[in-house]
JSON list of C-alpha atoms in Angstrom, two decimals:
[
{"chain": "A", "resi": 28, "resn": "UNK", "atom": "CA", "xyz": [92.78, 115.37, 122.62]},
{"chain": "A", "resi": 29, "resn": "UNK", "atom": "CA", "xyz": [93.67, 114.76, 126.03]},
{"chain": "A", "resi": 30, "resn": "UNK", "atom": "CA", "xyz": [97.08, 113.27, 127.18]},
{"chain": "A", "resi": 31, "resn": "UNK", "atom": "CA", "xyz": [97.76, 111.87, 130.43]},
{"chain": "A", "resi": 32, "resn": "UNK", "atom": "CA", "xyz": [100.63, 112.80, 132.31]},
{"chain": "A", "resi": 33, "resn": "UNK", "atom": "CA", "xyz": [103.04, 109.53, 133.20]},
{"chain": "A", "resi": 34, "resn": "UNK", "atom": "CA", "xyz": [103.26, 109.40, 136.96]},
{"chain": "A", "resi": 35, "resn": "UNK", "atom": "CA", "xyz": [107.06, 108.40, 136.44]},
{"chain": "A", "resi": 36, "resn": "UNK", "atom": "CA", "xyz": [108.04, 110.03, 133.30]},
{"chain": "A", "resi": 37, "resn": "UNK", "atom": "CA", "xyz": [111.74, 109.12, 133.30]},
{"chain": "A", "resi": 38, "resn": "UNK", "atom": "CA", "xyz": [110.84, 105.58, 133.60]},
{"chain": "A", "resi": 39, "resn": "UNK", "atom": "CA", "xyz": [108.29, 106.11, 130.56]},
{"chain": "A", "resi": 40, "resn": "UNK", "atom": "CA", "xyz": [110.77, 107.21, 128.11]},
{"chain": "A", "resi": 41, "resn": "UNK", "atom": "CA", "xyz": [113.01, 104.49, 129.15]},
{"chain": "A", "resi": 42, "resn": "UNK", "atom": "CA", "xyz": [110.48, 102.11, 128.74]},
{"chain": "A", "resi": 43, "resn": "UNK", "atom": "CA", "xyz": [110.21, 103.71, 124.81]},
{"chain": "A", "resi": 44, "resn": "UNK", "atom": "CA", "xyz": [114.02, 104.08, 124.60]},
{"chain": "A", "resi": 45, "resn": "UNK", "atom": "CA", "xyz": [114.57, 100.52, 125.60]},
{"chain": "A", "resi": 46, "resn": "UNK", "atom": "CA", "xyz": [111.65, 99.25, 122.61]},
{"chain": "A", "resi": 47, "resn": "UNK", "atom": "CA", "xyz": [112.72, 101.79, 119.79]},
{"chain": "A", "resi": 48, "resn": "UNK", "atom": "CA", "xyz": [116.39, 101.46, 119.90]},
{"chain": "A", "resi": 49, "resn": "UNK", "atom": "CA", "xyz": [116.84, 97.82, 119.53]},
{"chain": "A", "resi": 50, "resn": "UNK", "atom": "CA", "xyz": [114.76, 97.40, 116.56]},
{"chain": "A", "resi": 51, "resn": "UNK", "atom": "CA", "xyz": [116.00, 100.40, 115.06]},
{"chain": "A", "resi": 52, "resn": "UNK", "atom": "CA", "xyz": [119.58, 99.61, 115.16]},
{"chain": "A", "resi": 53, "resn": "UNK", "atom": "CA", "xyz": [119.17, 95.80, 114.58]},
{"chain": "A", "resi": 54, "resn": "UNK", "atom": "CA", "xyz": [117.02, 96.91, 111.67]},
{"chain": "A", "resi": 55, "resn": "UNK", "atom": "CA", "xyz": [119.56, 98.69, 110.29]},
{"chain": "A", "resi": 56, "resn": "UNK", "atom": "CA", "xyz": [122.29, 96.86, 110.55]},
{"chain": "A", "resi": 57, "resn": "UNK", "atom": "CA", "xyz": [119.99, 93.48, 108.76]},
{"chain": "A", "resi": 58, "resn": "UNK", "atom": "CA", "xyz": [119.89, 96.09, 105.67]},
{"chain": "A", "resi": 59, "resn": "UNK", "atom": "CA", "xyz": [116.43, 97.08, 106.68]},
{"chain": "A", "resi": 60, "resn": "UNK", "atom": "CA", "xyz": [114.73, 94.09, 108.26]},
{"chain": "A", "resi": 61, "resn": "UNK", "atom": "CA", "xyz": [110.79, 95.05, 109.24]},
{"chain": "A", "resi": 62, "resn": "UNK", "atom": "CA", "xyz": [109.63, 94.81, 112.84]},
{"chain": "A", "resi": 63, "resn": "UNK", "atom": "CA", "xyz": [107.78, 91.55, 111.36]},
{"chain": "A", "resi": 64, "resn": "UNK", "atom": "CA", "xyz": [110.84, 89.87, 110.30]},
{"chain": "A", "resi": 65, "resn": "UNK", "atom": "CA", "xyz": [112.55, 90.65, 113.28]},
{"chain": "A", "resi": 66, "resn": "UNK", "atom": "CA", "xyz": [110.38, 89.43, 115.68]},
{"chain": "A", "resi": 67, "resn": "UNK", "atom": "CA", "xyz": [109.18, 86.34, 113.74]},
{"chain": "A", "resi": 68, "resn": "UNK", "atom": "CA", "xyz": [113.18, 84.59, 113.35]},
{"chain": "A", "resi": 69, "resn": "UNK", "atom": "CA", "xyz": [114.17, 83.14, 116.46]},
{"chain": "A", "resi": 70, "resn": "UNK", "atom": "CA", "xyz": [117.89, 84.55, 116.34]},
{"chain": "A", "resi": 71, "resn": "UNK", "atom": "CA", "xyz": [116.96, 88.29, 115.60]},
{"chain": "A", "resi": 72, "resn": "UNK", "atom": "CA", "xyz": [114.02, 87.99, 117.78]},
{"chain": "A", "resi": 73, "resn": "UNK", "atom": "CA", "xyz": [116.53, 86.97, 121.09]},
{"chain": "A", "resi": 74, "resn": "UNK", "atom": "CA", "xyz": [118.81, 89.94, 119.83]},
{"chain": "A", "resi": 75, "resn": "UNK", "atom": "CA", "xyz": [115.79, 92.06, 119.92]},
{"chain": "A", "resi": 76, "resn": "UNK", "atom": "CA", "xyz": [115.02, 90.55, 123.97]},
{"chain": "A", "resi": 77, "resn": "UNK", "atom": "CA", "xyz": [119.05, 91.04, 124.95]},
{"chain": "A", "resi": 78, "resn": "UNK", "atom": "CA", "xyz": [119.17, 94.50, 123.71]},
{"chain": "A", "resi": 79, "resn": "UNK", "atom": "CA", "xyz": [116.30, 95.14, 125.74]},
{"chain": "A", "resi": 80, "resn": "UNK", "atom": "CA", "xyz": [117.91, 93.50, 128.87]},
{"chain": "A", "resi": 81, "resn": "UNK", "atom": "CA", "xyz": [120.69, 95.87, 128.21]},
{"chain": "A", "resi": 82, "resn": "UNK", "atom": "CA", "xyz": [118.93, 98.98, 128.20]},
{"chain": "A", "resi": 83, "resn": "UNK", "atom": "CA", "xyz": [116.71, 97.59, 130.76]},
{"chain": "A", "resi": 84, "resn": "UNK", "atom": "CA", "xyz": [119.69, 97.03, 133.59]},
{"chain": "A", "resi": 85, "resn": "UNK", "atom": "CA", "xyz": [121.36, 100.18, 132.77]},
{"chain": "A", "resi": 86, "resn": "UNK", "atom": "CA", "xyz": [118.40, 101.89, 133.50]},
{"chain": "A", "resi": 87, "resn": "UNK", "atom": "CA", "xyz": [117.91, 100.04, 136.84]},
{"chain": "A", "resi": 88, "resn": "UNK", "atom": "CA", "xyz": [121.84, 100.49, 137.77]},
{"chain": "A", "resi": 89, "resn": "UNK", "atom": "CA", "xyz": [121.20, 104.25, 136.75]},
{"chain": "A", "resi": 90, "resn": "UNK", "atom": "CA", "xyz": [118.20, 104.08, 139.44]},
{"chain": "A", "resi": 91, "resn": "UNK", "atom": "CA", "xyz": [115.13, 104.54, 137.05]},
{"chain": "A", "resi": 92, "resn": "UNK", "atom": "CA", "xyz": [112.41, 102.62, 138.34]},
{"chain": "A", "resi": 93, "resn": "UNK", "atom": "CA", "xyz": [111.38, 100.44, 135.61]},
{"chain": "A", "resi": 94, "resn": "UNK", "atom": "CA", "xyz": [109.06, 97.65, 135.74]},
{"chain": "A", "resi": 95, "resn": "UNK", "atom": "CA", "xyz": [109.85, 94.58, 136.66]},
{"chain": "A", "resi": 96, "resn": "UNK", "atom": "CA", "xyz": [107.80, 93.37, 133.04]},
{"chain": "A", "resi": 97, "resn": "UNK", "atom": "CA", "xyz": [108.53, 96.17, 130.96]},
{"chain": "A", "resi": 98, "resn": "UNK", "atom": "CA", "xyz": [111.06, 94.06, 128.20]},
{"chain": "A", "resi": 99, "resn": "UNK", "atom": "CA", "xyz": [107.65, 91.81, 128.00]},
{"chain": "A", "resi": 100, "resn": "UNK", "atom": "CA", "xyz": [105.78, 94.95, 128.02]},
{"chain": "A", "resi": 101, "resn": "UNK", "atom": "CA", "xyz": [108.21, 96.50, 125.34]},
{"chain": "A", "resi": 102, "resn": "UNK", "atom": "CA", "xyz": [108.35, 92.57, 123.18]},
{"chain": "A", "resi": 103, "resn": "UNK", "atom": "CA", "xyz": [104.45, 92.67, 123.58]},
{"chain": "A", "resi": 104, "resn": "UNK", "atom": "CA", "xyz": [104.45, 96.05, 121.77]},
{"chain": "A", "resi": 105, "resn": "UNK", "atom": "CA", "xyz": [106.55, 95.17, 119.25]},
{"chain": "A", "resi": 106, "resn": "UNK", "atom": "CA", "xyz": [103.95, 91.58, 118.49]},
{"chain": "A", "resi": 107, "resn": "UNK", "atom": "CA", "xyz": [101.27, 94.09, 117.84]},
{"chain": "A", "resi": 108, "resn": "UNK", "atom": "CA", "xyz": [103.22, 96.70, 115.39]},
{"chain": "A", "resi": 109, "resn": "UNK", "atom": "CA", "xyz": [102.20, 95.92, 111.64]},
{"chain": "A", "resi": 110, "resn": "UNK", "atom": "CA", "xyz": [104.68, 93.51, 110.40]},
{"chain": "A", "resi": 111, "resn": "UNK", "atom": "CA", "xyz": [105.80, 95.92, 107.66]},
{"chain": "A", "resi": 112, "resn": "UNK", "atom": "CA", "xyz": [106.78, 99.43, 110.44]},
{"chain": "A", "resi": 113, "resn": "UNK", "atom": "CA", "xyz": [110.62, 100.33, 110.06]},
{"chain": "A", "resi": 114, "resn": "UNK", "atom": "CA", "xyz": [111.97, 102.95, 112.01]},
{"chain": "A", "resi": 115, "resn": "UNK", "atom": "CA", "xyz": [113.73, 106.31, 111.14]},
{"chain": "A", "resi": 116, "resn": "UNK", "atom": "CA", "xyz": [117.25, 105.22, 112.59]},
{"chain": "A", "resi": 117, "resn": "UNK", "atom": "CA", "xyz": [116.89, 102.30, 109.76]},
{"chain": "A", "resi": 118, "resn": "UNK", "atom": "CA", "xyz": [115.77, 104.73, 107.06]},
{"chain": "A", "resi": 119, "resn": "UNK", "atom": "CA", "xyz": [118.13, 107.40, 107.45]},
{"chain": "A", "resi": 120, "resn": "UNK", "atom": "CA", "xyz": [121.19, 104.98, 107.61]},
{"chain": "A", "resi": 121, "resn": "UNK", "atom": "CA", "xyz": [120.19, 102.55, 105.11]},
{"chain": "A", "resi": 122, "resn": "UNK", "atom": "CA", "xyz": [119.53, 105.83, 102.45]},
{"chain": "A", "resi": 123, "resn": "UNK", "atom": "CA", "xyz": [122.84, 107.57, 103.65]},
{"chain": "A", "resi": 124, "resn": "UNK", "atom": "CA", "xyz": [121.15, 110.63, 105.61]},
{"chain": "A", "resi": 125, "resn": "UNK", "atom": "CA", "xyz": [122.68, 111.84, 109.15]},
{"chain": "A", "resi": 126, "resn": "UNK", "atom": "CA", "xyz": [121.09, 109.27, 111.84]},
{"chain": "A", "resi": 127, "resn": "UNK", "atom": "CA", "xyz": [120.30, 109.13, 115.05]},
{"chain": "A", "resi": 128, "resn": "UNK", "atom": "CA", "xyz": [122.61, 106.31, 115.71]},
{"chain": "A", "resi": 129, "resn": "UNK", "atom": "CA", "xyz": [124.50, 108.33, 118.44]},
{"chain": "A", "resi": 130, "resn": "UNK", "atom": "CA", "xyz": [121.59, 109.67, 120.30]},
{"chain": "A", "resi": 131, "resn": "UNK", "atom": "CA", "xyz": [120.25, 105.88, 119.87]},
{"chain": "A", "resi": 132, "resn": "UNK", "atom": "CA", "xyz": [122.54, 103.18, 120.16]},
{"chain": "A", "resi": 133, "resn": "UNK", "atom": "CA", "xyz": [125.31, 105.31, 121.37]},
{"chain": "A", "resi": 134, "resn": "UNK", "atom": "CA", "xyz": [123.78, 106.70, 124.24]},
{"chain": "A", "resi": 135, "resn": "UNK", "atom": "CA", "xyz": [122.80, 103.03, 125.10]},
{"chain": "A", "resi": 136, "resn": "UNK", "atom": "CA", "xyz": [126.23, 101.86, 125.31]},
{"chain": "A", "resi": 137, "resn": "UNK", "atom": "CA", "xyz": [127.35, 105.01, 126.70]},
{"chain": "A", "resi": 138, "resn": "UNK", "atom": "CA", "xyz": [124.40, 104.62, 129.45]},
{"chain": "A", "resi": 139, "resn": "UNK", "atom": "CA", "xyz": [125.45, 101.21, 129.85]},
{"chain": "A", "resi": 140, "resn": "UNK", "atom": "CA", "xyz": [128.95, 101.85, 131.03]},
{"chain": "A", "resi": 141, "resn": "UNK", "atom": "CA", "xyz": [128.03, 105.03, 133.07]},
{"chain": "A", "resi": 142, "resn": "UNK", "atom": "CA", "xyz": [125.93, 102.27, 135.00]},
{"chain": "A", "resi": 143, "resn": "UNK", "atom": "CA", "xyz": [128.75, 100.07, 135.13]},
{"chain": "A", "resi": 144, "resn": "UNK", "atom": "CA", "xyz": [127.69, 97.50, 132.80]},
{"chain": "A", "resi": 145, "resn": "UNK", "atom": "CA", "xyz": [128.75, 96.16, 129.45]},
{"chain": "A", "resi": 146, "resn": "UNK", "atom": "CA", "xyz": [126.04, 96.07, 126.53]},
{"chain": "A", "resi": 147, "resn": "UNK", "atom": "CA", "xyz": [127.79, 93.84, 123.83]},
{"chain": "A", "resi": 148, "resn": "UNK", "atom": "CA", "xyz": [124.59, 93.97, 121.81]},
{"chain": "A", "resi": 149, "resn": "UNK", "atom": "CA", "xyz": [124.17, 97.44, 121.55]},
{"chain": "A", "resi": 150, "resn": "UNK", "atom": "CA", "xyz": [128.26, 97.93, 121.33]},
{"chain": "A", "resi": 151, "resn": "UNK", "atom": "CA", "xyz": [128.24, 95.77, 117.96]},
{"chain": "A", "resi": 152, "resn": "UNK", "atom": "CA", "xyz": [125.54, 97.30, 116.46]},
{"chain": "A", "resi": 153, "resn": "UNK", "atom": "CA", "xyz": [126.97, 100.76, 116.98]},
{"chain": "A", "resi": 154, "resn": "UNK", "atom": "CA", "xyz": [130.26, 99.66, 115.59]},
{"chain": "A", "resi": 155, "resn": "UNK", "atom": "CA", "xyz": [128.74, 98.25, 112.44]},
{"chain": "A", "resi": 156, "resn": "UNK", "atom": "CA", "xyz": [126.51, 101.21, 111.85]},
{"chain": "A", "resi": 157, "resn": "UNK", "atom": "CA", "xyz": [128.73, 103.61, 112.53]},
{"chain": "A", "resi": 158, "resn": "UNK", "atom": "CA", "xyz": [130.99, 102.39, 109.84]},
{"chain": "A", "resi": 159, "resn": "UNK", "atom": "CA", "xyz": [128.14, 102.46, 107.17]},
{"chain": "A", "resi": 160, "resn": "UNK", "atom": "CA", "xyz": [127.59, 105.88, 108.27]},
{"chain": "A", "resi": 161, "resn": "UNK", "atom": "CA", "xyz": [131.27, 106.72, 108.14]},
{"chain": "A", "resi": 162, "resn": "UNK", "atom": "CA", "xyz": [131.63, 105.00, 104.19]},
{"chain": "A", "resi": 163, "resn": "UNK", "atom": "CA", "xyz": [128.44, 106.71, 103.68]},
{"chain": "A", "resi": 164, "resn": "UNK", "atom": "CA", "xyz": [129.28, 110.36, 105.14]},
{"chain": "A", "resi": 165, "resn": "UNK", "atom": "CA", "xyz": [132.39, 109.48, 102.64]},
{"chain": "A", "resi": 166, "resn": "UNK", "atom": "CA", "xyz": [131.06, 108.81, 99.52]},
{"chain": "A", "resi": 167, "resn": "UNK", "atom": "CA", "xyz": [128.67, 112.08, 99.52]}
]
């Protein structure tokens, strides 16, 4: 197998980070919508698109050179997934395992601010999830 090296590789895993996160954490917090569902109902699929935006201008205000298409790029991606993919942020939470909320949507509303931005999408997500974690973490 061989694997290319990105020419930018910060910029390529904020391209991923900016795709992945979103869904996951808007996944979870539907109760464990699939990428189908998600992208086929007009409200969840502009939540999916502002999310994006979020990650997308903290990344530019935290000078990674992103693309000026890459939350088309990421939304095109997300079309061609197979309507039933979930992703492990949704999995873990929604079954009560340790997540990866904080390293996910946490780190995009911390990223967010250290850019000097707000992300309201991304900072209501992690407060909903983070309480399912908490009553979960609870309960075990």
């Amino acid at each position: 197998m061989t694997v290319t090296e990105p020419d930018d590789i910060w910029a390529t895993l904020w391209a991923k980070f900016l795709m992945v996160v979103p869904v996951g954490s808007l996944g979870a917090a539907t109760g464990g919508a699939t990428i189908g569902e998600l992208r086929s109902r007009s409200g969840t699929r502009q939540l999916l698109i502002a999310g994006m935006r979020e990650i997308y201008e903290a990344g530019l205000g935290l000078g990674i050179f992103l693309p000026d298409d890459a939350v088309d790029t990421a939304m095109g991606l997300v079309d061609r997934q197979s309507a039933g993919v979930t992703t492990s942020l949704q999995r873990d939470i929604l079954t009560g395992r340790r997540s990866e909320l904080d390293a996910w949507t946490g780190a995009a509303v911390r990223l967010a601010h250290d850019a000097g931005l707000s992300a309201p999408v991304h900072e209501l997500l992690y407060e909903l999830l983070a309480i399912r974690e908490s009553r979960a973490a609870e309960a075990a």
